[in-house]
Amino acid sequence: MLAWALPLTLIVPNVWLDFTEHYTLLSCLNNIVTPMGIYLLVVSCCSKIGRTVLWSIPLMIYAAFQIVLMFLYGENIIAIDMFLNVATTNFGEATRLLGSLPAAILTVCAIYLPVIAGGIVMCKRKMRLDRAMMVRIRRLGVPILIAGVALYGACELTDSEYRAERQLFPLNVMYNTCKAVQRGVATSHFKDTSADFRFNAADTHPADAREVYVLIIGETSRADNWQLLGYDRPTNPRLSQRDDIIVYPKAVTQSNTTHKSVPLILSAATVENYDTAIYNSKGVLAAFNEAGYATAFISNQARNHSFIDHLGEEAQQVTFITADGREHLDSELLPVLQQRITEAKGKLFVVLHTYGNHFCYRDRYPRNHAFFTQDDNTDAERYNRSDLMNAYDNSIRETDLMLEAVITMLERCECPAAMLYFSDHGEDIFDDDRGRFLHSSPVPTYYQIHVPMLMWLSPQYVAEYPEQTAAAHAHSNCDVASNDAALPTMLALAGIRCDSVDYTRALASPSYIERPRIYLNDYNEAIPLARSGLRECDLQLLHNHQISHF
Ligand SMILES: [Zn+2]
């Protein structure tokens, strides 16, 4: 039984993927026949079946991970970014997510634990397959593998886009693991590879002036739940009372995953040159350093040795309020920001990296700020959508409160000051019959890419820099790639000129131009957004918001 159970349980993700992925018929057949042939031959090669099962545990882990993702996203293989997400996600976040996916966890346990238990028992009892059984399995495995090889050849010959390392499970996931390790190693050498990079930044504003600029990177906030952007619930009770907020309703992110979107925001690299430039370029904090600013990076996310840490550490003062190992509310960033503002007598640039509206939403605000109730059921299940949405909306009210507090702080400075806020990506919350939840899936959705983006300029800034102010207003209804616009916009606001920065990407520059929508896919390829895997319903939603997808 164990000799048959092992190949049959290992092939479960392959069968599932054949239904969810848009493979050709030949590719679907190859995705089952070739691995099945290999599994049967492996089982037939060693009489110590218990040992074979235990050696197969890494394959079962791949299969289990894949099945959990199918529950979560409904499609797609485990992406390179997914491995990097796991590596850069803090332990508590990961276990909380797994704990909220009971159906997925029960399913993988029901499939794989009995096989592993059987393997352990066979090993302990030193039981072996008899010779006749091994021959029977081999006689089945050989023709199946030959058929698999023939199918592979047919895929290569008939489909110019077929690549086994993208469509054959678990080869594709092994390939992605190697790529993730490669990228992780390259990231760890970032400080060496970017050491020689210079912006040659020059400040065109008066040298002795007091100026304060704050870039706030949101987390997992989606435009659809912002009252400022037309949502019908009061999620922005404070910002919606103001008449000095410039909103960019057509802001779309170029990546749906934190560990790629945030580096795109901070770094001089763009989607077009990301795969090489991200290792060799410095970020917006380094540019402000060169221009003579005091700089600070204040984060409410855990350190994770990713580009986010490296680019944040370019600041002169770096504060991770999570350094005590606990989770904090974003409002706890505010005293640190106030301290930086008080300390810096001249020019100051601060990046705030928030935890924003990340799952588990209910943990993003204090209990007495729960405006929308019920919000107690946090399991990642469709039947909890009402509670999840209440909690998510409460978390946006908390972001609204924090942004208002930052603006109040900047107003008190009574100097040219600006705040730019936008989220790294959005979120799926069981919005349609796809049943999608969270973000970072290999294929994005409308809800994961349409992000809230807004700017606030102090009255003193408006008075002293009318050209930039007019540009910021004039482009408010333009198509914006949020990641792409961040660095040039901050530099343009501060009047910092750098030869290598393209100011036609800066919202606060009169030369801003709209560009074709580009998306950075899992293989770090810059592809047209329309080819990123968005479905017809996603394109329709973009169209409803007058957002171009090409
Ligand atoms: Zn994120």
Coordinates of C-alpha atoms and ligand atoms in Angstrom, one line a residue, residues 218-220 256-259 261-262 301 353 358 424-425 439-440, ligand 1:
G218 CA 1.9 51.8 3.5
E219 CA 1.4 48.1 3.8
T220 CA -1.3 46.0 2.1
N256 CA 2.2 42.8 -5.5
T257 CA 4.9 41.6 -3.1
T258 CA 6.5 43.6 -0.2
H259 CA 10.1 42.4 -0.7
S261 CA 7.6 46.6 -4.2
V262 CA 9.3 48.4 -1.3
Q301 CA 8.3 45.9 10.3
H353 CA 7.8 52.0 6.8
H358 CA -1.5 43.7 6.9
D424 CA 3.3 48.9 -1.4
H425 CA 0.5 46.8 -2.8
H439 CA -1.4 39.3 -1.8
S440 CA 1.9 38.2 -3.2
Ligands
ZN1 ZN 3.6 44.5 1.6

